[in-house]
Amino acid sequence: MDLLNAIVAFANFVVLPAVSYGSQLALGALGVTMIYGILRFSNFAHGDTMAFGAMATILGTWWLQAMGVSLGPFPTALLALPAGIAGTAALVLLTDRLVYRFYRERKSAPVILVIVSMGVMFVTNGLVRFVIGVDEQRFADGARFIITAREFKELTGLREGLAIKSTAMLTVVVAIIVVALLFWFLNRTRTGKSMRAFSDNEDLALLSGINPERVVMITWIMVAALATIAGVLYGLDKSFKPFNYFQLLLPIFASAIVGGLGNPVGAIAGGFVIAFSEVTITYAFKKVAGYLIPAWEPQGLVQLLSTDYKFAVSFAILIVVLLFRPTGLFRGKAL
Amino acid sequence: MTLKPRDMTLFLAVLALIAATGFLQSWNVALGILNMGLVSAIMALGVNMQWGYAGLFNIGVMGFLALGGLSTVIISKPPVVEAWDAGGPRVIFALLVGTAAIVAAILAWKRMPVGKARASALVAVLVAGFFVYRWLFDPAVAAIEAVSPARAGNLGGLGLPVLIAWPVGALLAAGAAWVVGKTALGLRSDYLAIATLGVSEIIIAVLKNEDWLSRGVKNVSGIPRPVPYEIDLQNSERFVERVSGLGFDPVTASTITVKLAYAGLFLAVLLLLLWLAQAALNSPWGRMMRAIRDNEVAAEAMGKDVTARHLQVFILGSAVCGLAGAMMTTLDGQLTPSSYQPLRFTFLIWVMVIVGGSGNNFGAVLGGMLIWYLWVMVEPLGVALIGGITAGMPDGFWLKAHLLETAAHMRLLTMGLILLLVLRFSPRGLIPER
């Protein structure tokens, strides 16, 4: 029984949060990795693109809520998501036209594009703050839990509860659907194949008559969709605060690099590696240890690192991977 | 290199802008902008060494600034004797043990033959080291933080003059840069960027959470000053007599005297650094750095050790940032770990360097002062602009209220636009490299 309790506590406080956080990171890292694969630079504005997408969706959600529309147990934000994606796609396409295209045509060094993306980051961040402000916004509605801790306890008779938040479940389901669609698109459709060809060998792709501007445009639209979905899921699961998205930049880049920049499978794996390590290392294992070794009365929280150091975890993993396997777990290669 | 007339004009224009603030608003505000502008110029010099000389992309400036800030606390605050008695030596010992474990792990990795034994030895040393470290460290920290937490709760410092903290801040930052550079240099340029970003976030997290060291979010205030206090000046009869004789109000005169004293100190440091940086840039070493930046492969073929030179310039630039960070905290008189925001302390410095002219030390100084001036002034200007736009709207109109409320966020938007425009239309900056 104690073993079961320990497993349930572990699942409730480590596995479930890590799975949903990992899905959010994976979606974010997919966006970063696609920009890297096709446009060949590290996009520092990605966190703020996510914030913009989430903001656009929140505005749509508020409008729908004001109209009295709701999805019952599901959050209304799902209905507003297409509009949010469209708004974000418009923003990134406009940025590409006004900013990035100039440097692409001149074949500027990647590091120049990184600095340019820093400028875009500033502007996007300013836009988000300008429209919605810096405060925390809550926009989650619908059912909060699929099963609450108390229901679980009554159901199983265990002392530990397993609470499944509906947003966490939603995150995982949406992430699986999005990733499946993405891989189907990249591997099965003509456009997807031309994108992979472009990422593999630009010159060869150009010779075979692939239109680079079209590839770039579709990449941006897909990145906008990925960023918006990741941003909205993160906002639903935790809460929306513009600055938090900026801070996601480090774990997202760590996920993409750990998996291998430019490799979509790697981005997903990296997201989960980072999320699981972050949550496991910063979790206080006192409760779990108490069930497993009843005789042992730990003095502290049995926590390897305090939660404030979660950045240090993604960073440490990043450094280890860079030192021992600089191309990432999945051999960063073309998309 | 000497300044061209055009560059001189640009410098005079920035000074004129600051002077205009003095005439139109108040000299206190103008001198405040000048002081922080001088410190920003030093930060920009540091980043310019890394980016302009060597093409290294460091976006962890904030962390190095914060280390400089920490050094003012460690050097100048008086020691908290009870806290030292409670656990000072044990904390130091724990930190030494932790470092020794890491060094042992590195040695094991380097000395032992490749194989499973080496990997297990590495992991074993690290894990054992971590637990021993925590076993030593945690009780000592608890003991220190229990000592009058409302007033101290930390170890305090060495009680030395605060000016010593400036070079020490540079040393601390240089040490951190050595660790980062050793691991991330020689890899792709964006990896260095991510590594520095990560290190700076970790440094801030340490300052925020290690209360025994920096009091965390409780802040350390009352850091001793290298210049007199206003209140002492006001109580000094000689000072009051002299300024009254000149027809000034003693209170205003005292604040302005203090700010002028800071400005003199900062200017002296800036001029010294500028002289050193120019000398370095024009020496064979500077030519070599530029050669490496412009073509690494060719420079390597000429027998230059690219990674070692990169490490060198990365450490130098970070040390300058650490120095600037110590100066800034001295100017503020307090260390507030939660005020370190990457947009303000990393990316704004980058805007300064790019706008001023990367690769040119004078450009960096000009960019530092100009962008700092704009950063301070954009907010009131934005509020005034929005006020003008919304003047025609009826009161109570939702858009008017919203615009007025968010006018303060114009800063980031403006800085981003300036950066993008300069990159597009004048990528070499205001004072280009020769």
mmCIF file of N, CA and C in Angstrom, chain B residues 189-234:
data_model
loop_
_atom_site.group_PDB
_atom_site.id
_atom_site.type_symbol
_atom_site.label_atom_id
_atom_site.label_comp_id
_atom_site.label_asym_id
_atom_site.label_seq_id
_atom_site.Cartn_x
_atom_site.Cartn_y
_atom_site.Cartn_z
ATOM 1 N N SER B 189 28.539 29.968 -32.606
ATOM 2 C CA SER B 189 28.347 31.250 -31.928
ATOM 3 C C SER B 189 27.039 31.303 -31.154
ATOM 4 N N ASP B 190 25.966 30.692 -31.669
ATOM 5 C CA ASP B 190 24.712 30.802 -30.912
ATOM 6 C C ASP B 190 24.751 29.972 -29.634
ATOM 7 N N TYR B 191 25.636 28.945 -29.593
ATOM 8 C CA TYR B 191 25.730 28.171 -28.358
ATOM 9 C C TYR B 191 26.325 29.013 -27.243
ATOM 10 N N LEU B 192 27.316 29.846 -27.604
ATOM 11 C CA LEU B 192 27.879 30.739 -26.597
ATOM 12 C C LEU B 192 26.789 31.678 -26.082
ATOM 13 N N ALA B 193 25.945 32.145 -27.015
ATOM 14 C CA ALA B 193 24.865 33.048 -26.618
ATOM 15 C C ALA B 193 23.961 32.384 -25.586
ATOM 16 N N ILE B 194 23.540 31.158 -25.890
ATOM 17 C CA ILE B 194 22.633 30.468 -24.974
ATOM 18 C C ILE B 194 23.338 30.202 -23.648
ATOM 19 N N ALA B 195 24.611 29.817 -23.717
ATOM 20 C CA ALA B 195 25.343 29.527 -22.481
ATOM 21 C C ALA B 195 25.439 30.776 -21.613
ATOM 22 N N THR B 196 25.742 31.920 -22.219
ATOM 23 C CA THR B 196 25.853 33.136 -21.408
ATOM 24 C C THR B 196 24.491 33.538 -20.863
ATOM 25 N N LEU B 197 23.454 33.367 -21.685
ATOM 26 C CA LEU B 197 22.099 33.677 -21.196
ATOM 27 C C LEU B 197 21.797 32.834 -19.960
ATOM 28 N N GLY B 198 22.136 31.542 -20.037
ATOM 29 C CA GLY B 198 21.872 30.652 -18.916
ATOM 30 C C GLY B 198 22.659 31.049 -17.684
ATOM 31 N N VAL B 199 23.945 31.346 -17.869
ATOM 32 C CA VAL B 199 24.774 31.705 -16.714
ATOM 33 C C VAL B 199 24.231 32.960 -16.040
ATOM 34 N N SER B 200 23.818 33.925 -16.840
ATOM 35 C CA SER B 200 23.341 35.162 -16.212
ATOM 36 C C SER B 200 22.068 34.900 -15.410
ATOM 37 N N GLU B 201 21.181 34.035 -15.937
ATOM 38 C CA GLU B 201 19.971 33.729 -15.168
ATOM 39 C C GLU B 201 20.324 33.019 -13.866
ATOM 40 N N ILE B 202 21.335 32.143 -13.926
ATOM 41 C CA ILE B 202 21.707 31.405 -12.722
ATOM 42 C C ILE B 202 22.326 32.352 -11.698
ATOM 43 N N ILE B 203 23.167 33.274 -12.160
ATOM 44 C CA ILE B 203 23.774 34.221 -11.217
ATOM 45 C C ILE B 203 22.687 35.022 -10.511
ATOM 46 N N ILE B 204 21.684 35.465 -11.282
ATOM 47 C CA ILE B 204 20.606 36.239 -10.661
ATOM 48 C C ILE B 204 19.840 35.356 -9.675
ATOM 49 N N ALA B 205 19.612 34.084 -10.065
ATOM 50 C CA ALA B 205 18.896 33.179 -9.155
ATOM 51 C C ALA B 205 19.682 33.007 -7.861
ATOM 52 N N VAL B 206 21.002 32.898 -7.944
ATOM 53 C CA VAL B 206 21.831 32.759 -6.742
ATOM 54 C C VAL B 206 21.684 34.003 -5.870
ATOM 55 N N LEU B 207 21.780 35.176 -6.497
ATOM 56 C CA LEU B 207 21.668 36.405 -5.700
ATOM 57 C C LEU B 207 20.297 36.507 -5.039
ATOM 58 N N LYS B 208 19.270 36.012 -5.744
ATOM 59 C CA LYS B 208 17.929 36.141 -5.190
ATOM 60 C C LYS B 208 17.679 35.155 -4.055
ATOM 61 N N ASN B 209 18.368 34.004 -4.081
ATOM 62 C CA ASN B 209 18.009 32.939 -3.149
ATOM 63 C C ASN B 209 19.024 32.656 -2.065
ATOM 64 N N GLU B 210 20.289 32.996 -2.302
ATOM 65 C CA GLU B 210 21.292 32.712 -1.279
ATOM 66 C C GLU B 210 21.318 33.880 -0.291
ATOM 67 N N ASP B 211 20.390 33.826 0.650
ATOM 68 C CA ASP B 211 20.265 34.943 1.588
ATOM 69 C C ASP B 211 21.522 35.153 2.409
ATOM 70 N N TRP B 212 22.250 34.054 2.710
ATOM 71 C CA TRP B 212 23.440 34.191 3.545
ATOM 72 C C TRP B 212 24.479 35.058 2.872
ATOM 73 N N LEU B 213 24.396 35.151 1.534
ATOM 74 C CA LEU B 213 25.401 35.883 0.775
ATOM 75 C C LEU B 213 24.932 37.313 0.495
ATOM 76 N N SER B 214 23.749 37.428 -0.099
ATOM 77 C CA SER B 214 23.323 38.724 -0.611
ATOM 78 C C SER B 214 21.980 39.171 -0.043
ATOM 79 N N ARG B 215 21.501 38.503 0.992
ATOM 80 C CA ARG B 215 20.203 38.757 1.602
ATOM 81 C C ARG B 215 19.050 38.520 0.647
ATOM 82 N N GLY B 216 19.315 38.032 -0.556
ATOM 83 C CA GLY B 216 18.249 37.680 -1.485
ATOM 84 C C GLY B 216 17.343 38.848 -1.793
ATOM 85 N N VAL B 217 16.039 38.584 -1.820
ATOM 86 C CA VAL B 217 15.100 39.629 -2.204
ATOM 87 C C VAL B 217 14.901 40.660 -1.090
ATOM 88 N N LYS B 218 15.562 40.435 0.053
ATOM 89 C CA LYS B 218 15.456 41.450 1.108
ATOM 90 C C LYS B 218 16.374 42.632 0.814
ATOM 91 N N ASN B 219 17.214 42.502 -0.197
ATOM 92 C CA ASN B 219 18.112 43.558 -0.668
ATOM 93 C C ASN B 219 19.163 43.923 0.384
ATOM 94 N N VAL B 220 20.289 44.402 -0.109
ATOM 95 C CA VAL B 220 21.298 44.968 0.780
ATOM 96 C C VAL B 220 21.293 46.465 0.532
ATOM 97 N N SER B 221 20.975 47.239 1.553
ATOM 98 C CA SER B 221 20.985 48.686 1.340
ATOM 99 C C SER B 221 22.095 49.295 2.190
ATOM 100 N N GLY B 222 22.307 50.587 1.997
ATOM 101 C CA GLY B 222 23.315 51.270 2.780
ATOM 102 C C GLY B 222 24.725 50.842 2.484
ATOM 103 N N ILE B 223 25.003 50.558 1.216
ATOM 104 C CA ILE B 223 26.384 50.243 0.845
ATOM 105 C C ILE B 223 27.201 51.530 0.979
ATOM 106 N N PRO B 224 28.351 51.455 1.651
ATOM 107 C CA PRO B 224 29.121 52.690 1.884
ATOM 108 C C PRO B 224 29.479 53.377 0.560
ATOM 109 N N ARG B 225 29.689 54.687 0.668
ATOM 110 C CA ARG B 225 29.930 55.459 -0.540
ATOM 111 C C ARG B 225 31.374 55.890 -0.633
ATOM 112 N N PRO B 226 31.842 56.092 -1.844
ATOM 113 C CA PRO B 226 33.177 56.673 -1.995
ATOM 114 C C PRO B 226 33.138 58.195 -1.914
ATOM 115 N N VAL B 227 31.953 58.779 -1.876
ATOM 116 C CA VAL B 227 31.826 60.245 -1.854
ATOM 117 C C VAL B 227 31.049 60.630 -0.607
ATOM 118 N N PRO B 228 31.108 61.936 -0.194
ATOM 119 C CA PRO B 228 30.418 62.321 1.035
ATOM 120 C C PRO B 228 28.893 62.187 0.921
ATOM 121 N N TYR B 229 28.233 62.109 2.071
ATOM 122 C CA TYR B 229 26.782 62.055 2.109
ATOM 123 C C TYR B 229 26.223 63.472 2.075
ATOM 124 N N GLU B 230 25.046 63.629 1.455
ATOM 125 C CA GLU B 230 24.423 64.953 1.349
ATOM 126 C C GLU B 230 24.246 65.566 2.732
ATOM 127 N N ILE B 231 23.796 64.738 3.673
ATOM 128 C CA ILE B 231 23.429 65.271 4.984
ATOM 129 C C ILE B 231 24.666 65.816 5.700
ATOM 130 N N ASP B 232 25.821 65.131 5.472
ATOM 131 C CA ASP B 232 27.054 65.630 6.089
ATOM 132 C C ASP B 232 27.455 66.979 5.513
ATOM 133 N N LEU B 233 27.254 67.088 4.184
ATOM 134 C CA LEU B 233 27.575 68.366 3.548
ATOM 135 C C LEU B 233 26.699 69.474 4.110
ATOM 136 N N GLN B 234 25.396 69.138 4.255
ATOM 137 C CA GLN B 234 24.475 70.169 4.739
ATOM 138 C C GLN B 234 24.799 70.568 6.174
#
